[in-house]
Every structure is written in structure tokens, then in C-alpha cells.
Short mmCIF file of C-alpha atoms in Angstrom, two decimals:
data_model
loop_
_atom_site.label_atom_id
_atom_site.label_comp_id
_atom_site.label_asym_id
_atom_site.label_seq_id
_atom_site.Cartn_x
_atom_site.Cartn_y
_atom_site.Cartn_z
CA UNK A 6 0.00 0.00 0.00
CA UNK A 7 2.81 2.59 0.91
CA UNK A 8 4.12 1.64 -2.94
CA UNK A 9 0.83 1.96 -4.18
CA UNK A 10 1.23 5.57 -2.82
CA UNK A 11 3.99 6.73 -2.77
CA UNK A 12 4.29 9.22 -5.19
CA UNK A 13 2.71 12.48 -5.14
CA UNK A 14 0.37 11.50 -8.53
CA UNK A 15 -1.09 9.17 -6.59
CA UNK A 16 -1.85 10.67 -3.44
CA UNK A 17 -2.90 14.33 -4.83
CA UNK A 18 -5.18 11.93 -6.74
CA UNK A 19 -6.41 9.73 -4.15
CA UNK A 20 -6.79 12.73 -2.20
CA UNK A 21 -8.79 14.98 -4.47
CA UNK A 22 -11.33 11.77 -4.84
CA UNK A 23 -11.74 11.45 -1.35
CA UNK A 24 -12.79 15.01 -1.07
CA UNK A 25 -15.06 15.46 -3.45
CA UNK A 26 -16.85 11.94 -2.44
CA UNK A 27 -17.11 13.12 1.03
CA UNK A 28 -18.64 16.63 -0.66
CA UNK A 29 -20.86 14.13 -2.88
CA UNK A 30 -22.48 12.06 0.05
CA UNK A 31 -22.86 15.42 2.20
CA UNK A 32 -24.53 16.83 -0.67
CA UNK A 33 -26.72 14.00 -1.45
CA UNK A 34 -27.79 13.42 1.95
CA UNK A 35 -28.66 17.42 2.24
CA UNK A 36 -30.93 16.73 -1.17
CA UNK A 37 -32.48 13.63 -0.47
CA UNK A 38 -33.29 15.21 2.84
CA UNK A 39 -34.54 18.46 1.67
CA UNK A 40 -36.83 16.29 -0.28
CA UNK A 41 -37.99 14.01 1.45
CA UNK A 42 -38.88 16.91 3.89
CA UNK A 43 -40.94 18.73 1.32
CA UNK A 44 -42.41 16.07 -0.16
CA UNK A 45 -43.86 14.94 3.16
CA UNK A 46 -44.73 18.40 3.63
CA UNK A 47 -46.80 18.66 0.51
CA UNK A 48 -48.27 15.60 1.05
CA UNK A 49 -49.23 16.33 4.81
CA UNK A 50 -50.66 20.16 3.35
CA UNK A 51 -52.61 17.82 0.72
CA UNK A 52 -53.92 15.76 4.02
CA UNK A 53 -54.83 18.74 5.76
CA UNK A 54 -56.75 20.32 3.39
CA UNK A 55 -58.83 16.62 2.90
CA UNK A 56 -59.76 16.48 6.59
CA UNK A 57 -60.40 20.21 6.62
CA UNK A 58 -63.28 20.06 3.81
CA UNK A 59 -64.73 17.14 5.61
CA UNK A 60 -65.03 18.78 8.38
CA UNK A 61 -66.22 21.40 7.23
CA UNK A 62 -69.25 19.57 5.79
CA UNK A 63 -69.69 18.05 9.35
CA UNK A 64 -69.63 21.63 10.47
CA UNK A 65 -72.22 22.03 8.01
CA UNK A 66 -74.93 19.00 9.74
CA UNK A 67 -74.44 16.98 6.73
CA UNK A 68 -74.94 13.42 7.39
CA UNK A 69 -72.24 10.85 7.22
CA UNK A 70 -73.85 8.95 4.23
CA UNK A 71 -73.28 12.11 2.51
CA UNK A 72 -69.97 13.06 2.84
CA UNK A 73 -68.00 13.93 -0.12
CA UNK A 74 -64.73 13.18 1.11
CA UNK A 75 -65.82 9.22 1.90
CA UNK A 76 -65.88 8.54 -1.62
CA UNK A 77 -62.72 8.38 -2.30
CA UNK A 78 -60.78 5.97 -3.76
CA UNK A 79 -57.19 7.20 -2.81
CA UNK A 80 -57.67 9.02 0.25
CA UNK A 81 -58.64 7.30 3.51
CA UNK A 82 -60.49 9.28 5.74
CA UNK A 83 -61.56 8.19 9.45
CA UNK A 84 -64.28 9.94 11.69
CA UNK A 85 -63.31 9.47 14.98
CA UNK A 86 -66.17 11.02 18.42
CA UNK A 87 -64.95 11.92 21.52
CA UNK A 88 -65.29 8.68 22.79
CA UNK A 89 -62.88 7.41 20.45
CA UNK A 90 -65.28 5.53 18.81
CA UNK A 91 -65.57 5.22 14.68
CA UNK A 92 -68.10 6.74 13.36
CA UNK A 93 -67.96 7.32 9.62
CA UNK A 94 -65.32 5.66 7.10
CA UNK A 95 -64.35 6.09 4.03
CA UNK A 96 -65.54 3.23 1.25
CA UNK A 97 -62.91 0.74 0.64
CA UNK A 98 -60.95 1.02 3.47
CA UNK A 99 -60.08 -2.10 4.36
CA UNK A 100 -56.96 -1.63 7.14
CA UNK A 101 -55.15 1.64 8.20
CA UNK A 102 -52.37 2.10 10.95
CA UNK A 103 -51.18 5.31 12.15
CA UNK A 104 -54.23 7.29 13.51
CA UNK A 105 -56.46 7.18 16.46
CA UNK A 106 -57.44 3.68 15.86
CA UNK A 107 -57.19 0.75 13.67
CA UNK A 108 -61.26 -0.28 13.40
CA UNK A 109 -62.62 0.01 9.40
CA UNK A 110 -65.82 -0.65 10.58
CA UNK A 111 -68.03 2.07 11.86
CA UNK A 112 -69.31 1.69 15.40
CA UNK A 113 -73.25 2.75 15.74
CA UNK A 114 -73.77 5.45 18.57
CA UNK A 115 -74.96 4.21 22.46
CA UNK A 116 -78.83 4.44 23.00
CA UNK A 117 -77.91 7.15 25.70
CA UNK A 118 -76.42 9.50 23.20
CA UNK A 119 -80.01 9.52 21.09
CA UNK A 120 -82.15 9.60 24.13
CA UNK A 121 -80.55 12.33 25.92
CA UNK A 122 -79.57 15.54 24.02
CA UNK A 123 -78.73 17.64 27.28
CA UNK A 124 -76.08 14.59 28.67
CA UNK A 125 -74.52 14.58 25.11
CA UNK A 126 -74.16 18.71 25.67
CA UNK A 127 -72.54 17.86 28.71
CA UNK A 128 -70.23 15.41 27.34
CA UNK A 129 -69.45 17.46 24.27
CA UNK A 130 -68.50 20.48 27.35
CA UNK A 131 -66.53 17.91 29.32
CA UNK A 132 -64.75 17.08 25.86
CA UNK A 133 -64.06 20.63 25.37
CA UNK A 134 -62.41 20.43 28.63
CA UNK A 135 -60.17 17.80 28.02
CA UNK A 136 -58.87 18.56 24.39
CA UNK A 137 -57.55 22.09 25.92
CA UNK A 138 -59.12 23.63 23.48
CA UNK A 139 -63.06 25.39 23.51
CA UNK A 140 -64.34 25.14 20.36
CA UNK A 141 -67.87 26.92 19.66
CA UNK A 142 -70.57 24.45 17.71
CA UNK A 143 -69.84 24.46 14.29
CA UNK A 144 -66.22 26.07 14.73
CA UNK A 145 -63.06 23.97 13.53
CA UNK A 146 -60.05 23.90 15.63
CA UNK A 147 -57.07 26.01 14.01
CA UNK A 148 -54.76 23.18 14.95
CA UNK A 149 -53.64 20.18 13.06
CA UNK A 150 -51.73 16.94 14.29
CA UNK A 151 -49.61 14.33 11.70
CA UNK A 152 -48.68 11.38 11.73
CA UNK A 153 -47.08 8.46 9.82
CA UNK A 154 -49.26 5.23 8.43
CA UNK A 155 -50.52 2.85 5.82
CA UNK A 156 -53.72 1.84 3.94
CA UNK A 157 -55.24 -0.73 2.48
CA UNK A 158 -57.88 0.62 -0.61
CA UNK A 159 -59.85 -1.50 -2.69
CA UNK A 160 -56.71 -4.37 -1.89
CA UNK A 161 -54.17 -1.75 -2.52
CA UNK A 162 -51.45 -0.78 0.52
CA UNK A 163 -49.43 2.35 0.45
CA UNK A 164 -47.94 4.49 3.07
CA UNK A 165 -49.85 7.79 3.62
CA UNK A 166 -49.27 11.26 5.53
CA UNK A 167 -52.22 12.09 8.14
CA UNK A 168 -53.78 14.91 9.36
CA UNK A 169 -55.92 15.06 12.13
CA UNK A 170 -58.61 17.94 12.48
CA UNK A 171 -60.91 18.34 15.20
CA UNK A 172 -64.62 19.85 14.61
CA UNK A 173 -67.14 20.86 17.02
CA UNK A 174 -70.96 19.84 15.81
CA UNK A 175 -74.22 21.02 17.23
CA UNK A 176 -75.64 17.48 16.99
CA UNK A 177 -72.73 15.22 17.32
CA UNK A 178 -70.72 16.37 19.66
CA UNK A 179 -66.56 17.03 19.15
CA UNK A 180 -65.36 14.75 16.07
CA UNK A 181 -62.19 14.19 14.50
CA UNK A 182 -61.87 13.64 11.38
CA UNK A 183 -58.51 11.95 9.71
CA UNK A 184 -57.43 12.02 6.25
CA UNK A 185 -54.24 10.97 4.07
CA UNK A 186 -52.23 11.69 1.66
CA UNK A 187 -50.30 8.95 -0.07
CA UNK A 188 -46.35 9.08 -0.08
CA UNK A 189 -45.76 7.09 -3.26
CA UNK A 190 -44.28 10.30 -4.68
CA UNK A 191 -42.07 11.03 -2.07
CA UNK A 192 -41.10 7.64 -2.05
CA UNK A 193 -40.93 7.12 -6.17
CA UNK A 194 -38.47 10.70 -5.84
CA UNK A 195 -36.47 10.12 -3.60
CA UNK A 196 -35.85 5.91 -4.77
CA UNK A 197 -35.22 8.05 -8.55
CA UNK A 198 -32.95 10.81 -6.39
CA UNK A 199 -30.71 7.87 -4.76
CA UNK A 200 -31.08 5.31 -8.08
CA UNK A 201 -29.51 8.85 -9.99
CA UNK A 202 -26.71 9.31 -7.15
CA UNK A 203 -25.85 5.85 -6.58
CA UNK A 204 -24.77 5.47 -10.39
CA UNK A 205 -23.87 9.54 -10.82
CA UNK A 206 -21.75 9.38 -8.14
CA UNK A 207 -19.09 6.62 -8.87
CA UNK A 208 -19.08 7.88 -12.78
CA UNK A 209 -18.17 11.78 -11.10
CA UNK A 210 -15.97 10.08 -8.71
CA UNK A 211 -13.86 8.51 -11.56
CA UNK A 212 -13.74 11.53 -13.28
CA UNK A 213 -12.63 13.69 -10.67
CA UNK A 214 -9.80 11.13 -10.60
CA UNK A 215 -8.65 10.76 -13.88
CA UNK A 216 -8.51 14.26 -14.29
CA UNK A 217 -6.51 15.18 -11.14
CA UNK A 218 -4.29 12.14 -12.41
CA UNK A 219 -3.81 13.85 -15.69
CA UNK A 220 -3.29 17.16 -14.54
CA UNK A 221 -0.82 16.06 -11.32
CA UNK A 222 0.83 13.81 -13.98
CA UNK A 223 1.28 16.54 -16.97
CA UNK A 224 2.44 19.36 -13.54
CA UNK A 225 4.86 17.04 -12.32
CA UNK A 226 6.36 15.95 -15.51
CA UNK A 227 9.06 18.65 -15.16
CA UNK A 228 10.12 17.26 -11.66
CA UNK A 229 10.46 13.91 -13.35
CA UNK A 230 12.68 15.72 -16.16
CA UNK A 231 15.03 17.78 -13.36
CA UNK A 232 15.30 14.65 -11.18
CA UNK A 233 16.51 12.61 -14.18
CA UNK A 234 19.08 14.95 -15.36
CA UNK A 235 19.93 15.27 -11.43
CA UNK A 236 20.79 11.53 -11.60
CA UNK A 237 22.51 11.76 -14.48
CA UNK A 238 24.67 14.70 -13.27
CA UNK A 239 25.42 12.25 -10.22
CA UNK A 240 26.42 8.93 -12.22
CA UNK A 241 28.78 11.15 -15.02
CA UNK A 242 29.94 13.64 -11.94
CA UNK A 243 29.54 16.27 -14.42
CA UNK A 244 29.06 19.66 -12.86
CA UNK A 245 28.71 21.60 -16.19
CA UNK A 246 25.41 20.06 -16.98
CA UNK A 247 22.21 21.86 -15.88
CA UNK A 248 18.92 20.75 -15.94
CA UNK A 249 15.51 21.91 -17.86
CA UNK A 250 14.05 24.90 -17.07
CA UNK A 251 10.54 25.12 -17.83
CA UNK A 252 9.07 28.42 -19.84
CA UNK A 253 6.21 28.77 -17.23
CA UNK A 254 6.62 31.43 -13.76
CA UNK A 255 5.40 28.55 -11.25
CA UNK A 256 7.05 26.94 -8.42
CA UNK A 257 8.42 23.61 -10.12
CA UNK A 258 10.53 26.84 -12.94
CA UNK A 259 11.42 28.42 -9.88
CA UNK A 260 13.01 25.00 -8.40
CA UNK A 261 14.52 24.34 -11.84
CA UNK A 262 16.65 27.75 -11.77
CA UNK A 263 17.21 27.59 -8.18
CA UNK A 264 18.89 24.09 -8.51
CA UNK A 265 21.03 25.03 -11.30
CA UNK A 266 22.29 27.77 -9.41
CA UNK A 267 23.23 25.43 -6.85
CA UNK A 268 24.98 23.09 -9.70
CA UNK A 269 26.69 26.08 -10.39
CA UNK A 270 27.96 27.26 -7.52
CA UNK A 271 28.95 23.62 -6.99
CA UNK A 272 30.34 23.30 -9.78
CA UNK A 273 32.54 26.94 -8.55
CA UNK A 274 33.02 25.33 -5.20
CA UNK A 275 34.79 22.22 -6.47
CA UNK A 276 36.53 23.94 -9.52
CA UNK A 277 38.09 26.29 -6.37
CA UNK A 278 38.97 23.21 -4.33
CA UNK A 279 40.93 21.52 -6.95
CA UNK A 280 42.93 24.65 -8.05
CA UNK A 281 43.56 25.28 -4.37
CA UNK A 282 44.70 21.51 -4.03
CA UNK A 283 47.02 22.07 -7.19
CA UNK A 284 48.42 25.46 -5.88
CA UNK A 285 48.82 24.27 -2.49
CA UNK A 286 50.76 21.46 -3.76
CA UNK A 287 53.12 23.57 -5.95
CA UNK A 288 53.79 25.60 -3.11
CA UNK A 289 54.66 22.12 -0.89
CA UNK A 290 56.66 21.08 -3.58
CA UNK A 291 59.08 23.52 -3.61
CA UNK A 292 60.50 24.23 -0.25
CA UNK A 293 60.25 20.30 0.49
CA UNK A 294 62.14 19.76 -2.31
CA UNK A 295 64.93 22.35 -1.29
CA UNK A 296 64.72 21.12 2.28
CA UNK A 297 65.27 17.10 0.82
CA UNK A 298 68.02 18.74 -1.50
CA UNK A 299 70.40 20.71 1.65
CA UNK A 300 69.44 17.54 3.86
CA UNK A 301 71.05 15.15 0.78
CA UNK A 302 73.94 17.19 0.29
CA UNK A 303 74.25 17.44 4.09
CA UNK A 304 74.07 13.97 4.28
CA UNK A 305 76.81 13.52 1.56
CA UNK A 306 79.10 16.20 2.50
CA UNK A 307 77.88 17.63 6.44
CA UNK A 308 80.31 20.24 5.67
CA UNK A 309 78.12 22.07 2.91
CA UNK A 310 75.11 22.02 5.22
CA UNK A 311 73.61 25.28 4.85
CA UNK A 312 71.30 25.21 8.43
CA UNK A 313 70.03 28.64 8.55
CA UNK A 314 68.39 27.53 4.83
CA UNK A 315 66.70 24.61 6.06
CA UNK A 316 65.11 26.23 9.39
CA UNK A 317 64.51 28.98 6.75
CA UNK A 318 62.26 26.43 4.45
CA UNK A 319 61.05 24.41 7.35
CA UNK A 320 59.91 27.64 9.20
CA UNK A 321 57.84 28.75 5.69
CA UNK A 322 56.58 25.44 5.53
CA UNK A 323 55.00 25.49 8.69
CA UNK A 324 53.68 28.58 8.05
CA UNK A 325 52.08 27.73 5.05
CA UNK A 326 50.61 24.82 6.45
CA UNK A 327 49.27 26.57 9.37
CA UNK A 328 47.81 29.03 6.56
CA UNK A 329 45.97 25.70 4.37
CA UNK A 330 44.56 24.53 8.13
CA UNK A 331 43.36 28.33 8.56
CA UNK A 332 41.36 28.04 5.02
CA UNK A 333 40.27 24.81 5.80
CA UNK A 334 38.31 25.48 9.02
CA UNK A 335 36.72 28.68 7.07
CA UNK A 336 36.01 26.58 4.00
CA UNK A 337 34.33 24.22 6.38
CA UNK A 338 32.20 27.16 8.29
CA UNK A 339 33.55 27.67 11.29
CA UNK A 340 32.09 29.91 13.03
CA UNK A 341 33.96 32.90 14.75
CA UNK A 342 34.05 33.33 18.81
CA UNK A 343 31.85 35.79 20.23
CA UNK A 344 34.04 37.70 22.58
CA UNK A 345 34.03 41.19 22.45
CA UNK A 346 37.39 42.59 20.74
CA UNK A 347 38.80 46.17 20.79
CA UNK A 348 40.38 46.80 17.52
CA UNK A 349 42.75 49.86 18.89
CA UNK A 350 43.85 47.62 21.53
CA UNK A 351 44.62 45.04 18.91
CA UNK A 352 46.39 47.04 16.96
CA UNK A 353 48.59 48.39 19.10
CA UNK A 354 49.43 44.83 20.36
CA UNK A 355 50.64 43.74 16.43
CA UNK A 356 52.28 47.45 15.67
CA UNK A 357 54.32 46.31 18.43
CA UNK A 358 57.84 45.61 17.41
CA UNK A 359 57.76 46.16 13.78
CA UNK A 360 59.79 49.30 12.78
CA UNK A 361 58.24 51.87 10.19
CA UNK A 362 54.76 51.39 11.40
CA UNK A 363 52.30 53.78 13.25
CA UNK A 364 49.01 53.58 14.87
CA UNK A 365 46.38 56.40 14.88
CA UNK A 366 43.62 54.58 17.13
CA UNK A 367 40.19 55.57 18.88
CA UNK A 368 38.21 52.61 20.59
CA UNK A 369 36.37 50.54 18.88
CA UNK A 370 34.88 47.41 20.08
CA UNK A 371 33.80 44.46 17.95
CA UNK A 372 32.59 40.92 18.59
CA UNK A 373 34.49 37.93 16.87
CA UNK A 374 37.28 35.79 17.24
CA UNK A 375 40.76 37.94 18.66
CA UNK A 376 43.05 35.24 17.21
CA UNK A 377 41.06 35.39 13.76
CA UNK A 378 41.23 39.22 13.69
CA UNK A 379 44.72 38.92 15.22
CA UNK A 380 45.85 37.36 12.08
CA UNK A 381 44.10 39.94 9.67
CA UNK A 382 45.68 42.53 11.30
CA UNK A 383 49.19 40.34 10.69
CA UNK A 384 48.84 39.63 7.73
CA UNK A 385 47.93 43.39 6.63
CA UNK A 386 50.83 44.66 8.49
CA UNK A 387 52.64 42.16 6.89
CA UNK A 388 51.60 42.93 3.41
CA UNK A 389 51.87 46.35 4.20
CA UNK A 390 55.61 46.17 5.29
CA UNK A 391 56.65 43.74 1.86
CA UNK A 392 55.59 47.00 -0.18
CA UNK A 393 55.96 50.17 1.75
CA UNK A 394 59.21 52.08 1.06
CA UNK A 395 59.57 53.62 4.64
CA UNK A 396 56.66 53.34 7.08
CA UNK A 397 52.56 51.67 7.82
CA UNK A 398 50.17 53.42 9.34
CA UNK A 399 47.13 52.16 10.79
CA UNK A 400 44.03 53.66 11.76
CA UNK A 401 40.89 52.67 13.45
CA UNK A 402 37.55 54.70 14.11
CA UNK A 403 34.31 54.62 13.90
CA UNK A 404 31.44 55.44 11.20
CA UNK A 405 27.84 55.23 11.96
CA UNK A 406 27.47 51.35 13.10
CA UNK A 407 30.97 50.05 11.57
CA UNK A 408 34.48 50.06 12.94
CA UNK A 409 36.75 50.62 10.27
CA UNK A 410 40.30 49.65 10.48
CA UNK A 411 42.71 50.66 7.82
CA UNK A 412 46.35 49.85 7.13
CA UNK A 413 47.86 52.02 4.40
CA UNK A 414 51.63 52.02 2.65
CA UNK A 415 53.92 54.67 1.12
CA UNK A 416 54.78 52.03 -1.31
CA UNK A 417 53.35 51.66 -5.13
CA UNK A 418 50.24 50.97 -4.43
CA UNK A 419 47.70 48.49 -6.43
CA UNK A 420 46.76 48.72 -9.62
CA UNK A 421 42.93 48.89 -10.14
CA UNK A 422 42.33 46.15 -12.35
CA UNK A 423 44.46 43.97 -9.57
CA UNK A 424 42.62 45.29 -6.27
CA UNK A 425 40.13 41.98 -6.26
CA UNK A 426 42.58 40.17 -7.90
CA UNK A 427 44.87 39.82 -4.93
CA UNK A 428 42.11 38.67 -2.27
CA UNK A 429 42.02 35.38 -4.35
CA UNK A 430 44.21 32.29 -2.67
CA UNK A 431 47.94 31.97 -4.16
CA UNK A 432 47.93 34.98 -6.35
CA UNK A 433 51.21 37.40 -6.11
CA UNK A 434 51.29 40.25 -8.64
CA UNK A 435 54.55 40.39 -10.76
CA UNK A 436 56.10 42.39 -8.65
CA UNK A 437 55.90 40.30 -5.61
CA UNK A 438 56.53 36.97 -7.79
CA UNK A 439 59.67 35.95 -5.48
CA UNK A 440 58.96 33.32 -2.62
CA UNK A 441 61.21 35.00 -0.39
CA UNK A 442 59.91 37.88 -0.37
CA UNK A 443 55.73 37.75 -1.35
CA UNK A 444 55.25 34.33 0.54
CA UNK A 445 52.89 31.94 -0.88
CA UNK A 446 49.80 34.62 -1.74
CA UNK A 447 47.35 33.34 0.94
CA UNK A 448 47.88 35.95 3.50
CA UNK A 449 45.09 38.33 2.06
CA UNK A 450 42.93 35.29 0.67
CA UNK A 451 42.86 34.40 4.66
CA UNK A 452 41.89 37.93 5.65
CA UNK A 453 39.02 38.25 2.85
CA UNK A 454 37.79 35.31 4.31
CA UNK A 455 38.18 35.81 8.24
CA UNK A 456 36.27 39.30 7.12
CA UNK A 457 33.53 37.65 5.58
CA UNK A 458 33.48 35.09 8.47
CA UNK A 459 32.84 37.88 10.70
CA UNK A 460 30.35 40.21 8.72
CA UNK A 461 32.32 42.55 7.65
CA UNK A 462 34.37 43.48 4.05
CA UNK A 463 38.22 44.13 3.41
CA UNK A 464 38.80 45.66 0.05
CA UNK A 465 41.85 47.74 -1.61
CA UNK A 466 42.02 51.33 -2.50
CA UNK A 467 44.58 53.73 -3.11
CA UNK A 468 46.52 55.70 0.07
CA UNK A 469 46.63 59.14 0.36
CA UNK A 470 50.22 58.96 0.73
CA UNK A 471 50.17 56.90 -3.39
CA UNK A 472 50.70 53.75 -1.79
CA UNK A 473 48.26 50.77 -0.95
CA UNK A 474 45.20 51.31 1.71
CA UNK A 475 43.65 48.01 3.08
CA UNK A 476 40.03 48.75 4.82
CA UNK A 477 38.35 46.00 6.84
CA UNK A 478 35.25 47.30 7.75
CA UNK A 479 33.01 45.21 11.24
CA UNK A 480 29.88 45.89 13.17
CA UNK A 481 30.55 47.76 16.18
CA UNK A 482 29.56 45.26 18.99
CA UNK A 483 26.00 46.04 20.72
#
């Protein structure tokens, strides 16, 4: 079953059928109600206005022989005294259920009731009394009781609405009189109502589904097409590929554009990696293979050991390496310390025994990691010193919510087409191609980065003094 639905087709389908069946049956059962209701209603109106004539004829002294609504052949009518007693019938009628009583067969009236008019007034006031209701002779009462029942006509049985109606006679005393309506139509429209349903229904219901089934299938057919070139991408491991973007402005075009975005800034991600794996192996190659080269020729001739070279290469290798672990953590997303730093503070810690450099401070605290920033700082200073021709200067302050520390040269300065240039990883310009004396172009890769890490920028711009100014800009700690 969880195969059977386990795709989104299937469920949007099975799901859009069960809603609109459980609509249908609500629906249904609201109509058949509704008419069932009415129809009853009609009927028991027809009912009502049966006993109603009859009664008005008793109203009017006619005699029970002479009653026009006893002739009929699909109408029962009953006329029932205050006794409870059947008095009048109508022809036909051979069984009935569902009034005031069950007898076909009219009951004559006691001797006492022909010998004695004034007891039968009394009666009829006692009756009065009972019913709740004082009626005046000849006056019907305004208020009408139904009921459910059957019929038996002529050897025909149906089910019929009845109305009860009570009448007050000058000679009789207090009648009721009960008359039907038959319910074949209800019953024949409502059977026809649930006979149309019961076939309607499953016809609408597999409609509703093949439709939904067409329409999820033709919606989702670009999904199928982007996860298809998605596993192809994964078997070939080719990043250039992208897949089909739909013409249309829905959701499913909007997922096809946002994953080839993602392909291609994977695609950036590991193009980056595997220069940086080939640059940061070049850069290994070298001073290892100088450092295996005096350490040969030491061990051939200890003599011709040149020792302040090898602690020389050793001491750049372990700086470089402690640079690639530095790259590595930020490639990975580490996430910087949140201690509060003072930048002027800093500064003046790393201006700190290096000759030709100056600090022009004011306080400014940021939040972040002080051995990350530490190393910006370095690394600036650092840069700054390789290029200047006699002194640094640094500067910190303050501008609206940003600390702003800058580190500035008297030296040549960058050229404008190289001031993004430099921030990428093992780039030297030409003038600071020698290992010796640019380093292995990671130190302002590292602070980009470390910037970044911390929310802030570092970009290049020209000094006032013509040389090189480095701005890392941070949000003043809150």
C-alpha cells in the first residue's frame, strides 16, 4: 500500500477523490433530505386540506352517508367522536395504521347519546375540557396533528401522511376527522434521487480522478525531467550540466533555476577546491624539495650544510601549512568566537615591534574571534611592510554602526584592475613573484575570508600617501 502511494500523482489523486466523495455524500444526503422533507410536507398540506373540507361539511350537519370526502378511492379518511369511537369511514378502506385507531368498521352510537340531548351537551362540554381547546358548535379547531401510516384501498397498501382535524358539531358532539395523503411520490423521488446518485456518483468520482491524475501527472512531468538529469549529473559527476528549465513562472521553474544555481555554484566550489589543491601542492613542492636537497647534500658532504636555509624552508613550511589549516576550518564554516574585541587595543598589540609602522587609534569594540582578527591585522601589516618604502600606518575609528580599520603604505600601491585580484588564494602580482619575499599569496585570501566570516568586508584602495590602503570594515559590537 505505501508503494501503491507513494508518489505524489497518486496521493494528490487519491486525495482529491476522497474530497469530493465526502462533498458528494454530504450533498446528497442534504438533497435527499430536503426532499424528502418537502415532499412529506406537501403531502401532509394535501392531508390537511382533505380532513379540513370534511369537516367542514360536518360543520355544516351533513350526514355521514353524505360526505363527499368518503368517496374516495385514494384518500382514507376516518371519523373518529370523543369517545374514540368510529363513526364514519371512508368506502374501501379495508386496514389503516397510524391514527387514532385501527377499526374500518363504523361503530353505531350508544342508546344514551339519542335519548338524551342535554347529557350529550354535557359530554361534548366535558370534551371541550379535556382537548384544551373550547371550540364553539360548528367552529373547527385552528390546529392540526400528523402522523405516519398505511392503507389498504380496494386491496391496494401504500404508506400515507395524516392529518388530524378536530370539529365541534351542534348534533354530534366534538369529532375528529382523519385524512391521508399517499407518499408514493415522495417515495418514487427520492428511490429516482438515490437510483440517480448511486450510479452519478461513482461515474463523477472517476472523473474527478482521472482528471486530477492527468493534470498532477502533466504538472509534475518537469520534476520527473530535473530529477533525471539530477541523476545523471550524479552517475557522469559532471558539474557543467544543468537541468531543464521550464518556460512557465510557477514553483516547479522556480526550483529548476534555483537548482542550477546550486549546480553552479557547486560546480565553482569544487573547480576552487581543486585549483587550491594544485596550488597548495606547488607551493609544498618547492621548499620540500629544497629542504630534501640541503638535507642530501648534508648527508653527503655535512660540511656544505647550509642550516640557517633549512630552518629557513622548514619555518615557511609550517607557516604555510598553518595558513591551508586556517582556510580549511573557514572553507568548512567555522564559526567565529563571540568575545568582544577592541580593535585599537589590537592594533597596538601587532604594531608592536615592527619598525616603520604607526598607529592612529580611537576605541572601537567588535565581537568575533581575537586570534582570527589577530591574524588579519598580521597579515595586513605584513603585506603592508613587503611593499611600503619607509613606514605603515594604521588607523581605526568609527562610522555610523561600523568600525573601520585601515592599514595604508607609502609604497606603489595596487593597480585597479588587480585590487580583487589579490584577495584570491595563491595569487602574487609580478612584482611580488619571489617566494622570499611575497610568501605563498594566501595571506590576504585568509583575511578576505576571516572578514567575511565575521560580517564585515576588506577591500583595496589607493593611500593618500600613493601607496596601498587596506580597509576592513566590522559591526561595532552592541
Amino acid at each position: 500500500m505505501s508503494r501503491l502511494f507513494g508518489s505524489v500523482r497518486a496521493r494528490a489523486t487519491l486525495g482529491a477523490t476522497l474530497v469530493v466523495a465526502v462533498a458528494l455524500v454530504a450533498a446528497g444526503t442534504a438533497v435527499l433530505l430536503s426532499l424528502r422533507s418537502n415532499l412529506i410536507g406537501e403531502a401532509g398540506t394535501q392531508a390537511e386540506r382533505s380532513a379540513r373540507a370534511v369537516a367542514s361539511e360536518l360543520a355544516a350537519r351533513t350526514p355521514y352517508d353524505k360526505l363527499s370526502g368518503l368517496d374516495g378511492d385514494d384518500s382514507p379518511v376516518q371519523i373518529v367522536d370523543a369517545d374514540g369511537r368510529l363513526v364514519a369511514v371512508s368506502e374501501d378502506l379495508r386496514r389503516i395504521t397510524g391514527t387514532a385507531t385501527t377499526d374500518v368498521t363504523p361503530q353505531s352510537p350508544k342508546p344514551d347519546d339519542d335519548d338524551d340531548s342535554g347529557d350529550d351537551s354535557d359530554d361534548s362540554d366535558d370534551s371541550d375540557d379535556d382537548s384544551g381547546e373550547s371550540l364553539a358548535p360548528g367552529e373547527i379547531s385552528a390546529e392540526t396533528t400528523f402522523s405516519n401510516g398505511s392503507a389498504t384501498i380496494d386491496g391496494d397498501t401504500e404508506d400515507y401522511r395524516f392529518a388530524a382535524v378536530e370539529v365541534e358539531t351542534d348534533d354530534r358532539g366534538r369529532l375528529t376527522v382523519h385524512a391521508g395523503a399517499p407518499l408514493a411520490a415522495e417515495h418514487s423521488a427520492v428511490r429516482t434521487a438515490l437510483t440517480v446518485m448511486l450510479i452519478g456518483f461513482p461515474l463523477l468520482l472517476t472523473v474527478v480522478g482521472a482528471v486530477t491524475w492527468r493534470v498532477t501527472g502533466r504538472a509534475l512531468r518537469p520534476v520527473e525531467g530535473i530529477r533525471s538529469e539530477m541523476a545523471a549529473i550524479t552517475a557522469s559527476e559532471d558539474l557543467a550540466r544543468r537541468v531543464p528549465e521550464p518556460a512557465t513562472h510557477d514553483e516547479i521553474a522556480r526550483l529548476a533555476r534555483t537548482t542550477n544555481e546550486t549546480l553552479a555554484a557547486l560546480e565553482a566550489s569544487v573547480e576552487r577546491q581543486r585549483r587550491f589543491v594544485a596550488d597548495a601542492s606547488h607551493e609544498l613542492r618547492s621548499p620540500i624539495a629544497s629542504l630534501r636537497t640541503q638535507l642530501e647534500v648534508a648527508a653527503a658532504h655535512p660540511e656544505l650544510l647550509d642550516l640557517d636555509g633549512a630552518v629557513e624552508d622548514t619555518v615557511r613550511l609550517q607557516h604555510l601549512a598553518a595558513d591551508l589549516l586556517l582556510l580549511a576550518r573557514l572553507d568548512a564554516g567555522e564559526r567565529p568566537a563571540d568575545a568582544r574585541v577592541d580593535l585599537s587595543a589590537l592594533a597596538r598589540e601587532e604594531a608592536a615591534g615592527r619598525t616603520g609602522v604607526t598607529v592612529d587609534a580611537e576605541p572601537a569594540e567588535v565581537t568575533g574571534s581575537r586570534g582570527q582578527l589577530g591574524r588579519v591585522l598580521a597579515n595586513l601589516l605584513d603585506n603592508g611592510r613587503r611593499h611600503a618604502r619607509e613606514r605603515v600606518t594604521v588607523t581605526v575609528r568609527q562610522e555610523g554602526d561600523w568600525a573601520v580599520l585601515g592599514v595604508a603604505d607609502d609604497g606603489e600601491g595596487v593597480a585597479e584592475a588587480d585590487r580583487e585580484r589579490i584577495f584570491e588564494r595563491f595569487v602574487r602580482l609580478d612584482a611580488a613573484r619571489s617566494r622570499d619575499d611575497g610568501g605563498a599569496g594566501l595571506g590576504l585570501a585568509i583575511a578576505r575570508d576571516v572578514a567575511v566570516r565575521h560580517g564585515g568586508t576588506l577591500t583595496a584602495s589607493a593611500a593618500p600617501t600613493g601607496g596601498a590602503l587596506f580597509e576592513l570594515r566590522l559591526p561595532l559590537a552592541r
